Coordinates of C-alpha atoms in Angstrom, one line a residue:
X9 CA 95.4 125.1 122.5
X10 CA 98.9 125.5 121.4
X11 CA 99.7 128.5 119.2
X12 CA 99.9 127.8 115.4
X13 CA 103.1 128.9 113.8
X14 CA 102.6 130.3 110.3
X15 CA 105.1 128.6 108.0
X16 CA 106.3 131.0 105.4
X17 CA 109.6 129.8 104.2
X18 CA 109.4 126.8 101.8
X19 CA 113.1 125.8 101.5
X20 CA 112.1 123.4 98.7
X21 CA 114.3 120.5 97.8
X22 CA 112.8 118.6 94.8
X23 CA 113.6 115.7 92.4
X24 CA 112.0 116.4 89.0
X25 CA 109.7 113.9 87.4
X26 CA 109.6 113.8 83.6
X27 CA 107.7 111.7 81.1
X28 CA 105.0 112.0 78.4
X29 CA 101.2 112.7 78.5
X30 CA 99.1 115.5 80.1
X31 CA 97.6 116.0 83.5
X32 CA 94.6 118.1 84.2
X33 CA 93.4 119.6 87.6
X34 CA 90.1 121.2 88.5
X35 CA 89.7 124.9 87.9
X36 CA 91.2 124.9 84.4
X37 CA 94.8 124.4 85.5
X38 CA 96.8 122.4 82.9
X39 CA 99.9 120.5 84.0
X40 CA 102.4 119.4 81.4
X41 CA 104.5 116.4 82.0
X42 CA 107.6 118.5 82.6
X43 CA 105.7 120.5 85.2
X44 CA 105.0 117.6 87.5
X45 CA 107.7 118.8 89.9
X46 CA 106.1 122.3 89.8
X47 CA 102.7 120.5 90.8
X48 CA 104.4 119.3 94.0
X49 CA 105.6 122.8 94.7
X50 CA 102.2 124.2 94.2
X51 CA 100.7 121.5 96.6
X52 CA 103.3 122.6 99.2
X53 CA 102.7 126.3 98.8
X54 CA 98.9 125.8 98.9
X55 CA 99.2 124.2 102.3
X56 CA 101.6 126.8 103.9
X57 CA 99.6 128.9 106.3
X58 CA 96.3 127.5 105.2
X59 CA 93.2 127.0 107.3
X60 CA 93.5 123.3 106.5
X61 CA 97.0 123.2 107.8
X62 CA 95.9 124.9 110.9
X63 CA 93.3 122.3 111.4
X64 CA 95.9 119.6 111.0
X65 CA 98.2 121.0 113.6
X66 CA 95.4 121.6 116.0
X67 CA 93.5 118.4 115.4
X68 CA 93.8 114.7 115.8
X69 CA 94.8 112.7 112.8
X70 CA 96.1 109.2 113.1
X71 CA 99.5 108.3 111.5
X72 CA 99.9 104.9 113.0
X73 CA 98.0 101.6 113.5
X74 CA 94.6 101.8 115.2
X75 CA 95.4 98.3 116.5
X76 CA 98.2 97.1 118.8
X77 CA 98.8 93.3 119.1
X78 CA 99.3 91.5 122.4
X79 CA 102.9 91.0 123.5
X80 CA 104.4 88.0 121.7
X81 CA 101.8 87.8 119.0
X82 CA 101.6 85.5 117.3
X83 CA 102.3 82.3 119.2
X84 CA 101.8 80.0 116.1
X85 CA 100.9 80.1 112.4
X86 CA 97.2 79.5 113.1
X87 CA 96.9 82.7 115.2
X88 CA 98.8 84.6 112.5
X89 CA 96.5 83.3 109.8
X90 CA 93.5 84.1 111.9
X91 CA 94.5 87.7 112.3
X92 CA 95.4 88.1 108.6
X93 CA 92.0 86.7 107.7
X94 CA 90.3 88.8 110.3
X95 CA 88.8 85.8 112.0
X96 CA 87.7 86.3 115.6
X97 CA 85.5 84.3 117.9
X98 CA 83.6 86.3 120.5
X99 CA 82.9 84.6 123.8
X100 CA 82.0 87.5 126.1
X101 CA 79.4 90.4 126.3
X102 CA 80.8 93.7 125.0
X103 CA 80.4 97.0 126.9
X104 CA 78.5 100.0 125.6
X105 CA 80.2 103.2 124.7
X106 CA 80.6 105.5 127.7
X107 CA 78.3 108.6 127.6
X108 CA 81.2 111.0 128.4
X109 CA 83.7 111.7 125.7
X110 CA 87.2 110.4 125.8
X111 CA 90.3 112.6 126.1
X112 CA 93.2 112.4 123.8
X113 CA 96.4 113.7 125.5
X114 CA 99.6 114.7 123.9
X115 CA 103.1 114.7 125.5
X116 CA 103.2 118.4 125.6
X117 CA 100.1 118.5 127.9
X118 CA 97.5 119.5 125.2
X119 CA 94.3 117.5 125.2
X120 CA 91.1 117.2 123.0
X121 CA 87.8 115.5 123.8
X122 CA 86.2 113.1 121.2
X123 CA 83.2 110.8 121.3
X124 CA 83.9 107.1 122.0
X125 CA 82.8 104.1 119.9
X126 CA 81.3 101.1 121.7
X127 CA 83.3 97.9 122.3
X128 CA 81.1 96.2 119.8
X129 CA 81.8 98.8 117.0
X130 CA 85.6 98.4 117.8
X131 CA 85.2 94.6 117.7
X132 CA 83.3 94.7 114.4
X133 CA 86.3 96.6 112.8
X134 CA 88.5 93.6 113.8
X135 CA 86.2 90.7 113.1
X136 CA 85.6 90.9 109.3
X137 CA 86.6 87.4 108.3
X138 CA 84.1 85.1 106.7
X139 CA 85.9 81.8 106.4
X140 CA 86.0 78.6 108.5
X141 CA 89.7 78.7 109.2
X142 CA 91.4 79.4 112.6
X143 CA 90.1 82.2 114.8
X144 CA 91.3 84.3 117.7
X145 CA 89.1 83.9 120.7
X146 CA 88.1 87.0 122.6
X147 CA 87.1 86.4 126.2
X148 CA 86.9 89.9 127.6
X149 CA 86.9 93.7 126.9
X150 CA 87.4 96.8 129.0
X151 CA 88.1 100.5 128.2
X152 CA 91.8 101.5 128.6
X153 CA 94.2 103.5 126.7
X154 CA 97.1 103.2 124.1
X155 CA 99.8 105.4 122.6
X156 CA 99.6 106.2 118.9
X157 CA 101.4 108.4 116.4
X158 CA 99.4 111.4 115.3
X159 CA 99.6 114.6 113.3
X160 CA 100.7 116.3 116.4
X161 CA 103.2 113.6 117.6
X162 CA 102.7 110.9 120.1
X163 CA 99.3 110.8 122.0
X164 CA 97.6 108.7 124.6
X165 CA 94.1 107.8 123.3
X166 CA 91.2 105.8 124.8
X167 CA 91.2 102.3 123.5
X168 CA 89.2 99.0 123.9
X169 CA 91.4 96.3 125.3
X170 CA 90.3 92.9 124.2
X171 CA 91.5 89.8 126.1
X172 CA 92.6 87.2 123.6
X173 CA 92.7 83.5 124.7
X174 CA 96.3 82.4 125.1
X175 CA 97.8 85.8 125.5
X176 CA 98.9 87.6 128.7
X177 CA 98.4 91.1 127.5
X178 CA 95.3 92.5 125.5
X179 CA 94.8 93.4 121.9
X180 CA 94.2 97.2 121.8
X181 CA 91.9 99.1 119.3
X182 CA 91.4 102.9 119.3
X183 CA 88.0 103.7 120.8
X184 CA 87.9 107.3 119.5
X185 CA 85.5 108.4 116.8
X186 CA 87.6 109.8 113.9
X187 CA 87.2 113.4 112.8
X188 CA 86.0 114.2 109.4
X189 CA 88.6 114.1 106.7
X190 CA 90.3 117.3 105.9
X191 CA 89.4 119.3 102.7
X192 CA 92.6 120.1 100.7
X193 CA 93.3 123.7 99.8
X194 CA 94.3 122.6 96.3
X195 CA 92.3 120.3 94.0
X196 CA 93.4 116.9 92.9
X197 CA 94.7 116.0 89.5
X198 CA 91.9 114.6 87.4
X199 CA 93.6 111.9 85.4
X200 CA 96.4 109.4 86.2
X201 CA 99.3 108.9 83.9
X202 CA 102.6 107.1 84.2
X203 CA 104.2 110.3 85.4
X204 CA 101.9 111.0 88.2
X205 CA 99.7 108.6 90.1
X206 CA 98.1 108.8 93.6
X207 CA 100.0 106.9 96.4
X208 CA 98.3 103.9 97.9
X209 CA 99.2 105.1 101.4
X210 CA 101.8 105.5 104.1
X211 CA 103.3 102.4 105.6
X212 CA 105.7 103.2 108.3
X213 CA 107.8 106.1 109.7
X214 CA 111.2 104.9 111.2
X215 CA 112.3 106.1 114.6
X216 CA 114.9 108.3 113.0
X217 CA 112.1 110.4 111.5
X218 CA 113.9 110.4 108.2
X219 CA 113.2 107.0 106.8
X220 CA 109.7 106.6 105.5
X221 CA 108.0 103.8 103.6
X222 CA 105.1 104.4 101.4
X223 CA 102.9 102.1 99.3
X224 CA 102.9 102.9 95.6
X225 CA 100.8 101.5 92.8
X226 CA 102.1 100.0 89.4
X227 CA 101.0 97.4 86.8
X228 CA 102.1 93.9 85.9
X229 CA 104.1 94.9 82.9
X230 CA 106.4 97.7 84.0
X231 CA 109.5 98.3 86.0
X232 CA 107.7 99.2 89.2
X233 CA 106.9 102.5 91.0
X234 CA 109.1 105.5 91.8
X235 CA 108.6 108.1 94.4
X236 CA 110.2 111.6 94.3
X237 CA 110.2 113.8 97.4
X238 CA 109.9 117.6 97.8
X239 CA 110.7 118.8 101.3
X240 CA 109.2 122.1 102.4
X241 CA 109.3 123.9 105.7
X242 CA 105.8 122.7 106.7
X243 CA 105.3 119.6 104.5
X244 CA 106.9 116.7 102.6
X245 CA 105.3 116.1 99.2
X246 CA 105.5 112.7 97.5
X247 CA 105.1 112.4 93.7
X248 CA 104.6 108.8 92.6
X249 CA 105.2 107.6 89.1
X250 CA 105.5 104.3 87.2
X251 CA 108.8 103.4 85.6
X252 CA 109.4 101.4 82.4
X253 CA 106.0 101.1 80.9
X254 CA 105.5 99.7 77.4
X255 CA 102.7 99.9 74.7
X256 CA 102.4 96.2 74.3
X257 CA 99.7 93.9 75.5
X258 CA 99.4 93.6 79.3
X259 CA 97.0 92.3 81.9
X260 CA 95.0 95.0 83.6
X261 CA 96.4 94.2 87.0
X262 CA 97.1 96.7 89.8
X263 CA 99.9 96.0 92.1
X264 CA 101.3 97.7 95.3
X265 CA 104.9 97.8 96.2
X266 CA 106.5 99.4 99.3
X267 CA 109.1 102.2 98.5
X268 CA 111.4 103.5 101.1
X269 CA 112.5 107.1 100.9
X270 CA 115.1 109.0 102.9
X271 CA 114.4 112.7 104.0
X272 CA 117.2 115.3 104.3
X273 CA 116.1 116.1 107.8
X274 CA 113.6 114.4 110.3
X275 CA 110.0 114.7 109.5
X276 CA 109.0 116.3 112.8
X277 CA 105.5 117.8 112.6
X278 CA 105.6 118.4 108.8
X279 CA 102.5 117.2 106.9
X280 CA 102.9 114.3 104.5
X281 CA 101.2 115.2 101.2
X282 CA 100.5 113.5 97.9
X283 CA 101.2 115.5 94.8
X284 CA 98.4 113.8 92.9
X285 CA 95.6 114.2 95.4
X286 CA 96.8 117.4 96.9
X287 CA 95.9 116.1 100.3
X288 CA 97.6 114.2 103.2
X289 CA 99.0 110.8 102.4
X290 CA 96.4 108.3 103.7
X291 CA 97.6 105.9 106.4
X292 CA 96.0 102.5 106.0
X293 CA 96.0 100.4 109.2
X294 CA 95.3 96.7 109.2
X295 CA 91.5 97.2 108.8
X296 CA 90.6 100.8 108.2
X297 CA 92.0 104.0 106.9
X298 CA 93.1 106.7 109.3
X299 CA 91.1 110.0 109.3
X300 CA 93.7 111.8 107.2
X301 CA 92.5 110.0 104.0
X302 CA 91.8 111.2 100.7

């Protein structure tokens, strides 16, 4: 196991969030509107050198898709619609899970063992459609591997490789049983206001390591979401808010918009945290959340 480096220098760079209303957190802590930036700093400080951060750096937490599509997907609109609707047609027996655990291997040579799920369990995470539209036909399945982005960088993980009719390469789905979610060292804010709301999740991390896209919630009668960033030595904390709300009548509709942010330096192995929840920003893949969820 690689050594865990205690991160003691915060080096905080923050954009303040201001507004109206009150926020309350467990344990009697009271957060005023003009202290929401301070909330982000407290989240960053709580994670620095914590046992939870140690578990993050030494464990396996997915930060990318649990599914990788075949090369050239999709050939036509019907296949694209089938995948979006989660419609699959199984035409082959599916293997059981191996009795031996699978090995996750990182580029630095470190490795961890995790139980594997069966091909049927992996397939059921793909095939959730319940309509009579077009479907992707699965004609075979075997155990292989795929490369994913994790909390410790890129790793090669066991994966079920599903043969899809019409495609030369398989559709891959992670075969590793996810670990239990981490328990944050700081409690979540109890109530949402326009000045601080939980993020919907992480969408993408660009190759430059500095350009990140997150999904932020807002309503039908506002100017959309805003996301402020605080960069610490061992973490990046996002504070999501809603701009331009009004007191007039409005439909109770929840919308999600992608917001792109630019970091001052590459993310590296820093943890992405949500100021509202106090925990890692969830990554939502096509069909399931990654283990680093709320």
